[in-house]
Short mmCIF file of C-alpha atoms in Angstrom, two decimals:
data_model
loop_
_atom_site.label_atom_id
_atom_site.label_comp_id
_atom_site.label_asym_id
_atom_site.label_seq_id
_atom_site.Cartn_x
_atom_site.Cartn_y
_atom_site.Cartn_z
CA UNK A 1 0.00 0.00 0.00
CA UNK A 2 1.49 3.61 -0.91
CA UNK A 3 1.45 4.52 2.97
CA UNK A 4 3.37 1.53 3.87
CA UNK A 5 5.60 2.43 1.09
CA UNK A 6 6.28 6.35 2.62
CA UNK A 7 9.83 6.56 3.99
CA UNK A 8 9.57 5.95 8.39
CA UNK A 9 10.24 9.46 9.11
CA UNK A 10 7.15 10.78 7.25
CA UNK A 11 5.15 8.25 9.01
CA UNK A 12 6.49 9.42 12.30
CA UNK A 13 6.23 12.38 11.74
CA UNK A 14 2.19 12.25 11.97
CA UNK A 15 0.33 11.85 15.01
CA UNK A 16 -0.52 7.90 15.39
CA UNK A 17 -3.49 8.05 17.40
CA UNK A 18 -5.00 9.68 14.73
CA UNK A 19 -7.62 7.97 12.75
CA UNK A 20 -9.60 10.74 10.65
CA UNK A 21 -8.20 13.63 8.38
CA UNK A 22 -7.43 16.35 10.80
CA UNK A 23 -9.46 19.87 10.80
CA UNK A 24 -8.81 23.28 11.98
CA UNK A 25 -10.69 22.43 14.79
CA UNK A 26 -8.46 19.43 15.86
CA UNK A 27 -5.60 22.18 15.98
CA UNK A 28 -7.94 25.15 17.69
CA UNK A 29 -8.80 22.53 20.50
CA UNK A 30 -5.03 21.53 20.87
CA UNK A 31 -3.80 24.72 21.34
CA UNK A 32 -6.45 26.81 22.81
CA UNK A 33 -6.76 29.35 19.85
CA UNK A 34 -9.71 29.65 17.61
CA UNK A 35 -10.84 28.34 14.51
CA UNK A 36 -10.77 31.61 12.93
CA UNK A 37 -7.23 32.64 14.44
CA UNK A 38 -5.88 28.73 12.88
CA UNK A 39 -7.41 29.45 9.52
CA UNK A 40 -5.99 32.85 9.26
CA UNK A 41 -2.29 31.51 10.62
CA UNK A 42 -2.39 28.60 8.00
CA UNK A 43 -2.96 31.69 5.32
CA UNK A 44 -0.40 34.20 6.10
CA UNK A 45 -2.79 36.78 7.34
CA UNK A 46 -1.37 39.19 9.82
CA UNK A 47 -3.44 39.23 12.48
CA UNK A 48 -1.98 36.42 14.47
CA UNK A 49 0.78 36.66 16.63
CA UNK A 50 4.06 36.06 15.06
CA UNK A 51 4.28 33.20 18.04
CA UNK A 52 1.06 32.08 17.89
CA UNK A 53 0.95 31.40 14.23
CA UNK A 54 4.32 29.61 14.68
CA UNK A 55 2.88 27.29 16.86
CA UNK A 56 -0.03 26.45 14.62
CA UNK A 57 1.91 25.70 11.95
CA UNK A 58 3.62 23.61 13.81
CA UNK A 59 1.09 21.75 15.91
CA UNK A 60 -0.41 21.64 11.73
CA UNK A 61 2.69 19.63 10.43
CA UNK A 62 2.82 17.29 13.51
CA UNK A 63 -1.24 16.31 13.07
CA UNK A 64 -0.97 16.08 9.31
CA UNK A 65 -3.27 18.72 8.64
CA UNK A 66 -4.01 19.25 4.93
CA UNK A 67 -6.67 21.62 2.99
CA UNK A 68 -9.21 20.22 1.23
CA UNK A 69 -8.12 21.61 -2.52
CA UNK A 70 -12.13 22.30 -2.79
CA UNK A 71 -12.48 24.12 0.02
CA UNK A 72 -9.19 26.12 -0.70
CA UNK A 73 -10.59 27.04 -3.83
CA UNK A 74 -14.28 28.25 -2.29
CA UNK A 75 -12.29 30.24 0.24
CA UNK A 76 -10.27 32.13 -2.28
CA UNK A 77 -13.53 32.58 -4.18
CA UNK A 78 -15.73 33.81 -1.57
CA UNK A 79 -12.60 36.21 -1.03
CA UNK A 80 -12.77 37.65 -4.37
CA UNK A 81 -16.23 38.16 -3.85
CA UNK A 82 -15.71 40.25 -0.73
CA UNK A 83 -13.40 42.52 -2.18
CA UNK A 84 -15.09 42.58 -5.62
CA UNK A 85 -12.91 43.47 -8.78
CA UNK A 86 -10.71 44.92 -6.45
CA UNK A 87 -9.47 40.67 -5.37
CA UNK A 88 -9.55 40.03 -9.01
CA UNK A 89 -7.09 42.62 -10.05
CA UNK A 90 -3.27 41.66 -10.46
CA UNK A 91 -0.70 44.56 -9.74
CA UNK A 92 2.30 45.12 -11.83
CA UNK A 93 4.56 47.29 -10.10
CA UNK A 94 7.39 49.52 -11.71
CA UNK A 95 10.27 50.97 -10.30
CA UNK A 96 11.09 53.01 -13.11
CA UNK A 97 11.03 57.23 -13.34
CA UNK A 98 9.37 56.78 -16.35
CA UNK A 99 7.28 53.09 -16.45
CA UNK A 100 6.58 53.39 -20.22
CA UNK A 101 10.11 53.18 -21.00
CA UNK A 102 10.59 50.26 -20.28
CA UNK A 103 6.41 49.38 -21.33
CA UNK A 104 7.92 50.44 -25.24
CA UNK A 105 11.32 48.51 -24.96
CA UNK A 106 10.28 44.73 -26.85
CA UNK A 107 10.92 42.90 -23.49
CA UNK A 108 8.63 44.92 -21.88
CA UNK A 109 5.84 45.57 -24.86
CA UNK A 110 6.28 41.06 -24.63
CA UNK A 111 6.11 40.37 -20.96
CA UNK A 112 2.82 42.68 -20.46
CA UNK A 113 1.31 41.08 -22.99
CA UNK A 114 1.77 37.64 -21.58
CA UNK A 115 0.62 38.99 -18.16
CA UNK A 116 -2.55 41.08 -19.72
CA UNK A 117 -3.48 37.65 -21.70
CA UNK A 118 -2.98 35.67 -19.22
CA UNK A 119 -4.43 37.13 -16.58
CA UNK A 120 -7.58 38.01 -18.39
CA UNK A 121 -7.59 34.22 -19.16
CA UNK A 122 -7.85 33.57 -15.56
CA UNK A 123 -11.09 36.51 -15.10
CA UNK A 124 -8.07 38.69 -13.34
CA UNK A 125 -7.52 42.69 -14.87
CA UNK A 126 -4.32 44.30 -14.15
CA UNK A 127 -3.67 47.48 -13.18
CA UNK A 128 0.12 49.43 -13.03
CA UNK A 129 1.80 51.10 -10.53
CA UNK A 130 4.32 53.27 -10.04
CA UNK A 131 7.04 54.15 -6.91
CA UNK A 132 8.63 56.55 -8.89
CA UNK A 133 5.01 58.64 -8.92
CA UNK A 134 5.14 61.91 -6.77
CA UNK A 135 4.16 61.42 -3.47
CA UNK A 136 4.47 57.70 -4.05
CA UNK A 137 6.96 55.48 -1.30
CA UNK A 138 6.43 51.48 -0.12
CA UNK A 139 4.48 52.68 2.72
CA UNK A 140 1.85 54.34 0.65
CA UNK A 141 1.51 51.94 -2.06
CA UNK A 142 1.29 48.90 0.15
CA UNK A 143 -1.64 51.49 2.08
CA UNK A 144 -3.51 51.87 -1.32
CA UNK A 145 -3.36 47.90 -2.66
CA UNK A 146 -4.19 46.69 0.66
CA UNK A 147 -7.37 49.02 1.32
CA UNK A 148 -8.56 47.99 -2.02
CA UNK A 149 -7.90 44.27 -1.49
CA UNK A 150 -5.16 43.97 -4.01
CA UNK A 151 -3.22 40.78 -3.09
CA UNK A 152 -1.04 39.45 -5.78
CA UNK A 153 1.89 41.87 -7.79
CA UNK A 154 4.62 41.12 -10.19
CA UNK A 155 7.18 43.31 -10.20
CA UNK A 156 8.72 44.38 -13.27
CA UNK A 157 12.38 44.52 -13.88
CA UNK A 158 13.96 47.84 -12.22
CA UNK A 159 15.36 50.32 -14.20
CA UNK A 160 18.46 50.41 -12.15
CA UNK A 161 19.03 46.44 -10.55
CA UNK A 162 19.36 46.84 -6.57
CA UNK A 163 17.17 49.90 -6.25
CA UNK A 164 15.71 48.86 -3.38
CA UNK A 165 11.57 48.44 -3.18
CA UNK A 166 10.00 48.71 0.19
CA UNK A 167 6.37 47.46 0.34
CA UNK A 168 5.11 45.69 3.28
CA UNK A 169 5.65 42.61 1.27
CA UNK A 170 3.95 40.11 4.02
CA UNK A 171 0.43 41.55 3.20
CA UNK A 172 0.71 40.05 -1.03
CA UNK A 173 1.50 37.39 -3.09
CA UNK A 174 4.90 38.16 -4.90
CA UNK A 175 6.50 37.15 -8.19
CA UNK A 176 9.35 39.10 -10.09
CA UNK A 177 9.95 39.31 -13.20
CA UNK A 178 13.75 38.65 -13.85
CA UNK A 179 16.08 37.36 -10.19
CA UNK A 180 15.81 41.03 -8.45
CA UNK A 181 18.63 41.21 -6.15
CA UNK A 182 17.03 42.87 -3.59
CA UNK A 183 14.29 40.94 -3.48
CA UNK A 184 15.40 37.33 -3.42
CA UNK A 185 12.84 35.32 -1.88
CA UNK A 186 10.28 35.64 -4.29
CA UNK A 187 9.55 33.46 -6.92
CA UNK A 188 10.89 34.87 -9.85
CA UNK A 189 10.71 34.03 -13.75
CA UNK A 190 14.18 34.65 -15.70
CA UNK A 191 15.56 33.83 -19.35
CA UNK A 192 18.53 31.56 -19.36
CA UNK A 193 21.06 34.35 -19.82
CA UNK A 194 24.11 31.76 -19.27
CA UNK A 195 22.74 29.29 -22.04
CA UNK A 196 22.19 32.37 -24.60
CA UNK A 197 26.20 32.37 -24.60
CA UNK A 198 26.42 29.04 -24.73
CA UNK A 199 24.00 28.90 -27.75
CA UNK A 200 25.29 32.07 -29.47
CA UNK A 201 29.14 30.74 -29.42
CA UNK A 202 27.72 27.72 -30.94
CA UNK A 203 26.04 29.57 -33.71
CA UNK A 204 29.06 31.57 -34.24
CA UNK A 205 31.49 28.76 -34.85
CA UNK A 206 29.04 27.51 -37.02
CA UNK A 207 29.48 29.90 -39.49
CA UNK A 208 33.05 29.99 -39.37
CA UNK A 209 33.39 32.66 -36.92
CA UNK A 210 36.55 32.71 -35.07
CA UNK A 211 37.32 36.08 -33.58
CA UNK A 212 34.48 36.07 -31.28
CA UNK A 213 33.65 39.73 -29.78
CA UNK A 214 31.05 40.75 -26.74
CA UNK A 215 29.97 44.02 -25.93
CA UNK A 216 27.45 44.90 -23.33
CA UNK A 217 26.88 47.56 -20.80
CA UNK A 218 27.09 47.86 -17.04
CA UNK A 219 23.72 47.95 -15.94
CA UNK A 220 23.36 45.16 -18.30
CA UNK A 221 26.26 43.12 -16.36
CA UNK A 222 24.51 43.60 -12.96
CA UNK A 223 21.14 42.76 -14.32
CA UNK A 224 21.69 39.44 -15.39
CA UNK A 225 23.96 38.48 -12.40
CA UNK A 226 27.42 38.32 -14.52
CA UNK A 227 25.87 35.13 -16.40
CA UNK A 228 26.01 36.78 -19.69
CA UNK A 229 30.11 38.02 -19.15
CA UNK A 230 30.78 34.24 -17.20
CA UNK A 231 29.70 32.22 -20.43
CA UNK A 232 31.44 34.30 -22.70
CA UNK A 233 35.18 33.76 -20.62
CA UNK A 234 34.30 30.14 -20.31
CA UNK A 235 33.72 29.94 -23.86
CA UNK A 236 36.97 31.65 -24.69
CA UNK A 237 38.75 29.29 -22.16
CA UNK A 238 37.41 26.61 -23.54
CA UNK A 239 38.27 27.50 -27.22
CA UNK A 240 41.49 30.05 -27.21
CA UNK A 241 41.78 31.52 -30.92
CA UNK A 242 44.82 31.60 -32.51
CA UNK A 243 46.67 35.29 -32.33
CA UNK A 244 44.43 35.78 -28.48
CA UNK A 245 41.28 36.26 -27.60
CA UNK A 246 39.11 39.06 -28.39
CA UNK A 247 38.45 41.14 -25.18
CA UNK A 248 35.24 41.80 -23.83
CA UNK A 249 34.03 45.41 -23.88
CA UNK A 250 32.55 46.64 -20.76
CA UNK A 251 30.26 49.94 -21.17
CA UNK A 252 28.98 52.25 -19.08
CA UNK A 253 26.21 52.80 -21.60
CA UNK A 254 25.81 52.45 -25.48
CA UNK A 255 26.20 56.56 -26.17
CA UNK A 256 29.89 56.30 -26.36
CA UNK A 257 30.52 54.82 -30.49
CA UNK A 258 34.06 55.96 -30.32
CA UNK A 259 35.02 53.63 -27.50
CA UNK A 260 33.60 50.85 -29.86
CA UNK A 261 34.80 51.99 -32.67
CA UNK A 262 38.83 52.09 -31.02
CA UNK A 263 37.58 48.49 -29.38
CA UNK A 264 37.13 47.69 -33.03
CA UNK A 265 39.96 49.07 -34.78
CA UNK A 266 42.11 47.09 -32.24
CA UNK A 267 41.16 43.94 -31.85
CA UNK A 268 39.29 43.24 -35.27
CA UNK A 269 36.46 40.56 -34.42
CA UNK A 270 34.73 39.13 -37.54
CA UNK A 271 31.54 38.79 -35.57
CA UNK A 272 29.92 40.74 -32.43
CA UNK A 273 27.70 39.26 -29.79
CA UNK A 274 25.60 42.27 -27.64
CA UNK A 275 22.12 43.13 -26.54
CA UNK A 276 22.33 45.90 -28.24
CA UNK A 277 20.87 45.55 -32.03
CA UNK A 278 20.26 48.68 -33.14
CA UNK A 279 23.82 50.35 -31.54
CA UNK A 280 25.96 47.99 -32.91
CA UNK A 281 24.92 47.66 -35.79
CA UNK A 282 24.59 51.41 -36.14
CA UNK A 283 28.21 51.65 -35.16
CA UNK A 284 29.80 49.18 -37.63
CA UNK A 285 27.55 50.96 -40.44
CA UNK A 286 29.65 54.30 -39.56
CA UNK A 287 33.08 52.24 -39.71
CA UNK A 288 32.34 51.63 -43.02
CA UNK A 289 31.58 47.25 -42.65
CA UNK A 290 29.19 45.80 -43.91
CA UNK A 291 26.45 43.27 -41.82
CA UNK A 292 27.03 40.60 -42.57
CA UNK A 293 29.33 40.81 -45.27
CA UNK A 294 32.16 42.59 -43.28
CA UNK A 295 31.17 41.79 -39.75
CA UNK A 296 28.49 39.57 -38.32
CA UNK A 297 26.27 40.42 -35.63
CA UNK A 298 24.49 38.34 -33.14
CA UNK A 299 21.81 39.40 -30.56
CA UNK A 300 21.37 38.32 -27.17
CA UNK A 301 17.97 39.56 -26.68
CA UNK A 302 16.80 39.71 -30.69
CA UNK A 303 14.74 43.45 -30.72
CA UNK A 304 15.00 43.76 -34.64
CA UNK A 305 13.17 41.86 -36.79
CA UNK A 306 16.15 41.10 -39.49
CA UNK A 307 18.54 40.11 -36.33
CA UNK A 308 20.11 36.71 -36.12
CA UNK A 309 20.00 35.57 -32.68
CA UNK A 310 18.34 35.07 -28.96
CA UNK A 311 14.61 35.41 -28.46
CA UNK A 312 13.97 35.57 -24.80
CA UNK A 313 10.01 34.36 -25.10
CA UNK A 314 9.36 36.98 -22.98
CA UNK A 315 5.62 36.66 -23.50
CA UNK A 316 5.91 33.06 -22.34
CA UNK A 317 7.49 34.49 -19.17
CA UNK A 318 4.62 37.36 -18.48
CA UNK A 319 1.94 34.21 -19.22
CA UNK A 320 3.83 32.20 -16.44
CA UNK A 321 4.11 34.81 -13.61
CA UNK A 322 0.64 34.92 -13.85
CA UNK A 323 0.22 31.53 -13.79
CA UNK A 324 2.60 31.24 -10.46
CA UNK A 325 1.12 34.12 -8.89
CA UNK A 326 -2.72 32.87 -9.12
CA UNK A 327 -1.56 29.74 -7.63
CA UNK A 328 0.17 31.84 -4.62
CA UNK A 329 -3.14 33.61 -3.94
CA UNK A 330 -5.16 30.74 -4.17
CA UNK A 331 -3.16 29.14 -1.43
CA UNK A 332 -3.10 32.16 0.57
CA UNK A 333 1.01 32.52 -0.20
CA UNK A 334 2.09 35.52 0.88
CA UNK A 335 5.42 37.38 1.95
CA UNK A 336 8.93 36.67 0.79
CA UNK A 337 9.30 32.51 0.02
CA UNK A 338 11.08 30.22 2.54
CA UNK A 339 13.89 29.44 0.20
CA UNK A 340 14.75 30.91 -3.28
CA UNK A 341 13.16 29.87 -6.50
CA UNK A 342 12.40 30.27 -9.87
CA UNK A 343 11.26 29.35 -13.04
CA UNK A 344 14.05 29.79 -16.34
CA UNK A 345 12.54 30.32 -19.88
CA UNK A 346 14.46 28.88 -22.24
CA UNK A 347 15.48 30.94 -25.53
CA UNK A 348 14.91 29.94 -28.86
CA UNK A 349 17.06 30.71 -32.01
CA UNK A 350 15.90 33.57 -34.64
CA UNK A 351 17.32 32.79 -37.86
CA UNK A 352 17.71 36.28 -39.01
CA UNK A 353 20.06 38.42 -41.65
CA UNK A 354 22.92 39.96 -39.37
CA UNK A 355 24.82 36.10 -39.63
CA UNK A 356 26.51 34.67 -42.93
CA UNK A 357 24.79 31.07 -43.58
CA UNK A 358 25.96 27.77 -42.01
CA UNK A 359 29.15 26.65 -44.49
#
């Protein structure tokens, strides 16, 4: 039988005098608390006792005490209805002095689409929000979605990674778009930015490419955690090219095409990786070489149509956010996670015009 089959610690580990499914109850009349004050600990709402909820958790694990998935599901519905369209809408919070910019960048114009299809498949509406907004701060914000019984918010990416966000995170259910640094116990949803190397290198020496360049920016480096700038050395490591390797360019930003262009001049690579389609390409135009004749140029995050390169399936990423996040409200999840997690998107390869063919 599959309980005789559980290892003996998670037999143990369950009251043996028990003989029915426990209920709140069971754990009210244990520990002297009520029904109401159980059912709210077991959901993360604050207004238990940091102690007492600790102990019903607790005295929870010990009895076995599981929801019934229907119930669960009535509960968060009877919820919604309390609240109204208030329960039903998802926030998605921005961090950004201007929250369009980054609404009219492809990632962005992708990921709210996935969350705005997605959550409209699931009867939710969103609604944005800005902390750059005058008068706006963490404590305000958190004032306004709570009062209007707002529980679940994904973050969007932040303009500048480790600006700090300070909402009274324990009152919502949380996921982040991209691993935010400064929040890391939320369940967040990330491309594969180490495979995209990986992949891209691979492409490259497909196609005869041997002088292997990568530019990117700062901001850039700290936003994807160094993965990006790790593959890349690994890659060179791995394969060293005759006459040395071409060095990667570090820039602040991508306004300075002279510092390229001497990068250029210098070291001479026959093809380019970079985020940065339209720059690049821009800049090699100017130096006179031709793409792809001259130079080849491959994208990390493809934004141009005609690019050869990563796609990110950033809609795929905005679709599954919503899809973690409904789960976390249905199961009352709120506050920062226990232990980090996440979800990686794979990329996919675009085929596009900046590459010479496979030989």
């Amino acid at each position: 039988m599959p309980f005789l089959d559980r290892p003996p610690e998670a037999a143990d580990s369950v009251d043996p005098h028990l003989t029915a499914r426990p209920t709140l109850r069971d754990i009210a009349e244990e520990i002297g608390v009520s029904i109401m004050s159980v059912s709210r600990a077991l959901r993360n709402q604050p207004k238990v006792s940091a102690a007492t909820a600790r102990r019903i958790r607790q005295v929870a694990r010990r009895l076995g005490y599981a929801p019934e998935p229907a119930l669960s599901a009535l509960v968060a519905q009877r919820e919604r209805r309390r609240f109204g369209g208030a329960y039903g809408t998802i926030a998605v919070l921005f961090n950004w002095r201007e929250p369009e910019q980054w609404m009219q960048v492809p990632s962005g114009v992708l990921t709210i689409r996935g969350v705005e299809r997605q959550a409209r498949t699931l009867g939710y509406q969103t609604e944005n929000f800005s902390l750059k907004s005058k008068g706006m701060s963490g404590k305000r914000l958190s004032e306004i979605l709570y009062h209007r019984g707002i529980r679940g918010v994904i973050v969007a990416p932040n303009e500048w990674p480790g600006d700090p966000i300070d909402l009274n995170w324990r009152e919502f259910s949380v996921v982040t778009i991209e691993h935010e640094p400064t929040l890391p116990h939320f369940h967040h949803i990330s491309p594969n930015y180490y495979s995209a190397v990986i992949e891209a290198w691979s492409q490259a020496c497909k196609r005869g490419y041997r002088r292997i360049g990568f530019v990117t920016a700062n901001r850039e480096i700290r936003r994807v955690e160094h993965h990006w700038l790790a593959a890349f050395l690994l890659e060179q490591n791995r394969r060293p090219t005759e006459g040395g390797n071409v060095p990667p360019l570090l820039m602040p930003d991508y306004s300075d095409p002279a510092r390229f262009a001497d990068w250029y001049r210098e070291h001479r690579p026959d093809v380019v990786l970079s985020r940065a389609d339209r720059e690049i390409c821009t800049w090699l135009s100017h130096l006179g070489r031709r793409v792809p004749q001259d130079v080849g140029f491959l994208s990390l995050n493809v934004a141009l149509k005609d690019s050869s390169g990563i796609v990110q399936n950033r809609e795929k990423m905005g679709r599954i956010a919503v899809d973690v996040l409904h789960t976390k409200m249905l199961h009352f999840e709120r506050g920062p996670d226990d232990a980090l997690c996440g979800t990686v998107v794979e990329n996919t390869w675009q085929e596009g015009r900046t590459l010479r063919r496979k030989g």
